[in-house]
Every structure is written in C-alpha cells, then in structure tokens.
XYZ file of C-alpha atoms in Angstrom:
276
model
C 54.843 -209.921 -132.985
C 53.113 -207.688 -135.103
C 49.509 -207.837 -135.553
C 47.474 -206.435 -138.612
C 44.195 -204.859 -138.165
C 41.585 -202.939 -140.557
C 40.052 -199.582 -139.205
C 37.029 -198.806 -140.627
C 36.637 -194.871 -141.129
C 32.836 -194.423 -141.441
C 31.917 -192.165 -144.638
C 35.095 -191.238 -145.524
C 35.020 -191.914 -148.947
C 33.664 -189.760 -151.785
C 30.297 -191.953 -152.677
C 29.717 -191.264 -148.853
C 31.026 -195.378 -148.195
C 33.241 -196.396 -145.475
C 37.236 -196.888 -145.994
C 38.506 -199.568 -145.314
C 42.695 -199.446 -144.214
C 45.218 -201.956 -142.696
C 48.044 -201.753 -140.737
C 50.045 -203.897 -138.113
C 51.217 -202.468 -134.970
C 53.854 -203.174 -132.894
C 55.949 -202.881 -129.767
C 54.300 -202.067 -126.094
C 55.962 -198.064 -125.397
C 53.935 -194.781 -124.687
C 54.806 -192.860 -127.442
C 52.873 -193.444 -130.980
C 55.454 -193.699 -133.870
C 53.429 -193.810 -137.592
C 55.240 -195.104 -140.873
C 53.470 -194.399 -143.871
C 55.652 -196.504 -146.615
C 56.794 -195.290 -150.224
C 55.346 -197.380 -153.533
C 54.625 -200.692 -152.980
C 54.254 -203.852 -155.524
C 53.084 -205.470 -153.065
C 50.662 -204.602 -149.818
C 52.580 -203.398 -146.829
C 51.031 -205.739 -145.014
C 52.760 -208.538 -146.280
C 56.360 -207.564 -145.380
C 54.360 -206.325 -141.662
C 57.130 -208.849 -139.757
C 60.118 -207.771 -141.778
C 59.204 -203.982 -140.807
C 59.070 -204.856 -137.546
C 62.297 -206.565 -137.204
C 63.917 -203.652 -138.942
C 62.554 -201.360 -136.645
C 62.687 -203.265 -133.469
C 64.804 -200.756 -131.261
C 61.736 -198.566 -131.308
C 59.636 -201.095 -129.621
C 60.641 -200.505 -126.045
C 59.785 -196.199 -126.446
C 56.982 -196.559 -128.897
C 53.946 -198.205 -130.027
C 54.005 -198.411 -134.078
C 51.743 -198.063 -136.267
C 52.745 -199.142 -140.048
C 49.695 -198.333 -142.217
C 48.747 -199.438 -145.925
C 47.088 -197.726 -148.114
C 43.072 -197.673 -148.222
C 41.461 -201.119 -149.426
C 38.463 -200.036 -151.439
C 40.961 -198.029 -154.237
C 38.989 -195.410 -156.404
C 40.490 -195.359 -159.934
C 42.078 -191.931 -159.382
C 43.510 -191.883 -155.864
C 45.982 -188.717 -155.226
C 48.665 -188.271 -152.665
C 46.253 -185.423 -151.261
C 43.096 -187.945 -150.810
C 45.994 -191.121 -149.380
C 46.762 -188.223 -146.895
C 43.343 -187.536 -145.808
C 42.071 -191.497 -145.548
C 45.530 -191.863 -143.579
C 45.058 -188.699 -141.038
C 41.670 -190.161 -140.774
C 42.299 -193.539 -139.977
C 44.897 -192.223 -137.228
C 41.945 -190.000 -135.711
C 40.167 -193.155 -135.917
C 42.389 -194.713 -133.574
C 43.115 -191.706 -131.440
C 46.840 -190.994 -132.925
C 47.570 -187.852 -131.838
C 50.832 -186.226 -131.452
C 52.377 -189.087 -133.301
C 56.044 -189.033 -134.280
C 55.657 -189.938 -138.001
C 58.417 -191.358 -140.693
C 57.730 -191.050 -144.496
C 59.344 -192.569 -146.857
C 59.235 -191.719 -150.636
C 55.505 -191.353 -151.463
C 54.756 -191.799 -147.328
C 57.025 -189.034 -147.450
C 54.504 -186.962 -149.522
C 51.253 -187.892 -147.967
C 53.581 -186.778 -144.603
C 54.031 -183.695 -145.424
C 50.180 -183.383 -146.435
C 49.359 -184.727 -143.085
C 51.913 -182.213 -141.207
C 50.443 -179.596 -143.649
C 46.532 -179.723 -143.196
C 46.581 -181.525 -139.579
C 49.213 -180.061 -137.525
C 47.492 -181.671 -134.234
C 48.603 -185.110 -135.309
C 52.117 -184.835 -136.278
C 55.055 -184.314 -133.101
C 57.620 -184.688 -135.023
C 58.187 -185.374 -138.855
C 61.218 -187.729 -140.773
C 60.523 -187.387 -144.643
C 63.114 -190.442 -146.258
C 63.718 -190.098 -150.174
C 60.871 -188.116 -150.911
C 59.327 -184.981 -152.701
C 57.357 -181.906 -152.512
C 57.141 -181.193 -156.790
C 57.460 -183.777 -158.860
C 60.945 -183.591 -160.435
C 61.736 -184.450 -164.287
C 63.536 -187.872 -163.572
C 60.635 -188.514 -160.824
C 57.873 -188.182 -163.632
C 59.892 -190.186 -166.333
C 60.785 -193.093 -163.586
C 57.576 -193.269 -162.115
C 55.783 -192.554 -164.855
C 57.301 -195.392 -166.566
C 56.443 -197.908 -163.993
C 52.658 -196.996 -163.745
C 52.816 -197.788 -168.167
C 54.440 -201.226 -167.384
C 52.014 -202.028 -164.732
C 49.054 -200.924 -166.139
C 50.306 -203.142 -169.516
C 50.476 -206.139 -167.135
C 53.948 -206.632 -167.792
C 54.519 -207.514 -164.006
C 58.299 -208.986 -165.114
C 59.488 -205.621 -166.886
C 58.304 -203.813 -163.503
C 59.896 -205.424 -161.130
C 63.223 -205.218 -162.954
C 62.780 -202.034 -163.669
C 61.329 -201.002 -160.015
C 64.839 -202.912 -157.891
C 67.140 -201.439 -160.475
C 65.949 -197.651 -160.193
C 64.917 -197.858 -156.254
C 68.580 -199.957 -155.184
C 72.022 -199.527 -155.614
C 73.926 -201.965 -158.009
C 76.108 -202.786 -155.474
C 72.755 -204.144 -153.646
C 70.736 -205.461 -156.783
C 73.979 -207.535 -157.010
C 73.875 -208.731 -153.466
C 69.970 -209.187 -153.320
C 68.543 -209.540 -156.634
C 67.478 -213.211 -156.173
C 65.600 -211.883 -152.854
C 64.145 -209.355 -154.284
C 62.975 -211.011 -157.401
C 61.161 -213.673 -154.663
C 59.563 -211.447 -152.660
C 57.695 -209.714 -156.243
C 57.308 -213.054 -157.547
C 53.453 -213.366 -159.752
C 52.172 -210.318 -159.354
C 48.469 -210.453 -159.758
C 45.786 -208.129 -162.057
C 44.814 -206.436 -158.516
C 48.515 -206.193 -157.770
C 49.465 -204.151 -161.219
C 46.473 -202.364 -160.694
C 46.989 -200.906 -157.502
C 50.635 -200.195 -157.786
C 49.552 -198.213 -161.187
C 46.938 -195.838 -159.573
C 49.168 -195.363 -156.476
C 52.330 -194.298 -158.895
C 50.186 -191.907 -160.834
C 49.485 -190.436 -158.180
C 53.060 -189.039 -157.515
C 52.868 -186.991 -160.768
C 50.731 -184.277 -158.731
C 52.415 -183.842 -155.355
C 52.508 -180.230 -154.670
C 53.154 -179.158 -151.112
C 56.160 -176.962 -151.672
C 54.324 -173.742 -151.329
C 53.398 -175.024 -148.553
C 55.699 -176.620 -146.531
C 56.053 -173.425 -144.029
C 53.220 -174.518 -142.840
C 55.139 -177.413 -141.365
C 55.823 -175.899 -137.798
C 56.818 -179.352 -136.517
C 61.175 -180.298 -135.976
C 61.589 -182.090 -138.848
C 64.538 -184.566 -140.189
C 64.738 -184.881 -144.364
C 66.548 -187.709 -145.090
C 68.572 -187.457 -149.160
C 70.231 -190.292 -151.008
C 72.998 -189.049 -152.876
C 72.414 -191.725 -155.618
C 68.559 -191.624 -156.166
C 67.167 -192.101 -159.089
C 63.818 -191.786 -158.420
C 62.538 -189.060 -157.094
C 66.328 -187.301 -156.721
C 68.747 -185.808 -154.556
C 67.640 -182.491 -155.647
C 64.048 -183.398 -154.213
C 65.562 -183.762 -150.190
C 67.694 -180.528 -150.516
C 64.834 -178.526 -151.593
C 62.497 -179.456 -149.131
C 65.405 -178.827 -146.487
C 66.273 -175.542 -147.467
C 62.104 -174.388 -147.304
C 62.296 -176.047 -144.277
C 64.936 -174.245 -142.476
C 64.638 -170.639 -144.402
C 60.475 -170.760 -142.678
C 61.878 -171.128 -139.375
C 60.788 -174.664 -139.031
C 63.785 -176.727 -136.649
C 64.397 -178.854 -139.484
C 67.720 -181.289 -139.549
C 69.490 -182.580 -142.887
C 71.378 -185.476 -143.639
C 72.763 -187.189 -146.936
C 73.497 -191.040 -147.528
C 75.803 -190.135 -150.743
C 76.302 -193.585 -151.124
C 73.201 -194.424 -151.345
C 69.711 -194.450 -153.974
C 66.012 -193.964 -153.156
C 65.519 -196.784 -151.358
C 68.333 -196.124 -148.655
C 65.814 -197.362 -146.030
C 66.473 -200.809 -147.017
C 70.338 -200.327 -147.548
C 72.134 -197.908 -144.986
C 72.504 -199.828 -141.373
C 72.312 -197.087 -139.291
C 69.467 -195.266 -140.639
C 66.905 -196.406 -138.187
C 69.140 -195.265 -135.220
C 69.352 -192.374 -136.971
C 66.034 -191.415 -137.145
C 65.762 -192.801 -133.440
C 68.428 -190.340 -132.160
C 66.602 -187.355 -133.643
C 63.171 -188.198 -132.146
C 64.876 -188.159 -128.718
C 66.719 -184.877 -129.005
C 65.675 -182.237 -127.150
C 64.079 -179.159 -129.201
C-alpha cells in the first residue's frame, strides 16, 4: 500500500526556510525507481494509490518513489528551481543512482536533474515532454495558467482532459475524469497556475549532451500539448551526443499517453532491464 511522507530539506529555499515535499512510496525491491509527474490539478498525492496500481509490476524490482511538488510554493516557481527542491529532496533520502521516469513537465525537471546532477540519475524515461517550449506548448499551456488564475476551475478542466486525452478516451472517461477534478479550490487554481507558467521557460536543449545516462523518450503522435515535434527533437540531440538513447512513438496516442496506452509501463520496464 502506498504510504505518503513529507521530507523536510533544511534551507533549501530562497528566504533561507526549509521545503517542505511529499511523496508516497511503494513496493519492497532494491533498486530506487523516481516518478516525477507532469501538471497536476490536483496534488499527486491524492491519486498516490491509483499510481501505484498502475505501476505495480515494478514493485517486486524496485522501491518507488512518486514525488509532488514542494508545499511551501513561491509565487514564481520555475522548472529549474522544481528540479533543484526535487534532486534535493532525493539527496535527502539518499536516492542515488535512481532509475527516474518523467512525464510531461516531470519530464523537464528530469532532464534538469540528469543535467546538473548526473550522480543521481541511472537511467532516464522522459514521457510527452520538452526541452524548448514549442508554439502550441505556450498557447495550450499558456491558456490554462489564464483560466486558472481567473478561477474559472470549470473552463480548465474541460479544457485540460480535452487537450491532454484522446477523444476516443474523453468519450470513454469523461464522467471519471470530470469526478476526479470535481471543486477545485483557490489553493488548487493557484498552484496549478504557477506550476504551468513555469513551462513557458524550459530550456535544456543546449544542454541535453550533457545527459550521459541511456535514456528512453517516449512521443505521442497525437499531442497537443507540448507536441510530437517536442519527443523527436530531444531524441535526435540525444542520439547525435553519443548518449544510448532509445525512441518510441504511440501515434495513436496524445500527451497524456501514460494514462491511455496499456503497455506503456512494460515498456518502460523492459528498457530499464536491458543490458547497456
């Protein structure tokens, strides 16, 4: 069952206060696998049991780690600083070596974290995300952070499930969907509005051959969020730095094809046990 937990990282934040982060952990095996989610209307820790029953054939090999982002929120928050409270609330807890998934904007603070602390990252799976914020990325994105900072929590979550799914899956789990959003609160909005803004200034392109870790980029053919286009270019800087870097495309699928392909947790299970 997964438990949730809040590590305290001493200092950490600007004002010299601590940070304050949650996460839930799960499964009993030696290895240390890290998610760090995509944007979230609501706190990851709240969907902790669902995330563990999606990911529940990595309990046996690994101990997971599914963190949140930081508590105390300053009102400008970017994907550089998320990446430096996360790397040091894994040091924190003596996550070294971790295998680590991104997804979306986890994606982003991933590569960040693979970037600037090499020692923490084994191996690297970046899901649906970015390295330069593309056009559609800062129009979609952009958009939701107006909505929620207007308070119009009903125009954002319509908005969010119709640009992050696939119609085909809106259509099949739109009443599920709409549940689990249901009354958004002020802290809510607020939150999810400094945490999309944030997206707007990811910048690790120039950097990614830095990323000397194997490394498996997940692309949705269909997403219209932060785009195709996004996953292919981070693959080809990948692979043309030397970095052993593997590609694959759900062309059926949008942004948030972590939540609708079947197989894309054994996917991402069979890469982290090839041998490189």
């Amino acid at each position: 069952m997964a438990e949730n937990h809040v590590v305290r990282i001493a200092g950490a934040a600007l004002n010299g206060e601590d940070v304050e982060m949650e996460y839930a952990r799960f499964g009993n095996g030696a290895k240390t696998f890290v998610i760090i989610p995509g944007l979230s209307l609501r706190s990851t820790m709240a969907s902790a049991s669902s995330v563990e029953t999606a990911y529940k054939i990595f309990k046996e090999d690994y101990t997971v780690y599914l963190f949140d982002r930081r508590k105390n929120m300053p009102d400008v928050y970017s994907v550089a600083d998320m990446a430096k409270d996360t790397s040091a609330a894994m040091k924190t807890l003596g996550l070294e070596h971790a295998d680590v998934l991104g997804t979306s904007q986890g994606g982003m603070i991933a590569q960040h974290i693979a970037i600037e602390n090499p020692e923490l990252v084994n191996r690297l799976v970046l899901a649906s995300s970015s390295s330069k914020a593309e056009p559609l990325q800062l129009d979609v994105i952009g958009n939701w952070a107006q909505i929620a900072r207007a308070g119009r929590a009903d125009d954002l979550v319509g908005d969010f499930i119709d640009n992050a799914f696939t119609p085909a899956f809106v259509q099949r789990y739109r009443r599920a969907l709409l549940m689990m959003y249901k009354n958004l609160t002020e802290e809510e909005l607020l939150r999810f509005a400094i945490t999309a803004e944030a997206c707007a200034g990811i910048d690790t392109y120039d950097n990614l051959d830095k990323i000397k870790c194997p490394t498996f980029v997940i692309g949705a053919g269909l997403d219209h969020v932060v785009t195709y286009e996004a996953s292919v270019k981070i693959a080809e800087k990948l692979k043309a730095a030397g970095t052993p870097c593997e590609f694959f495309t759900y062309e059926e699928n949008g942004h948030a094809v972590f939540d609708e392909a079947k197989d894309y947790k054994d996917r991402i299970l069979q890469f982290l046990k090839r041998a490189y």
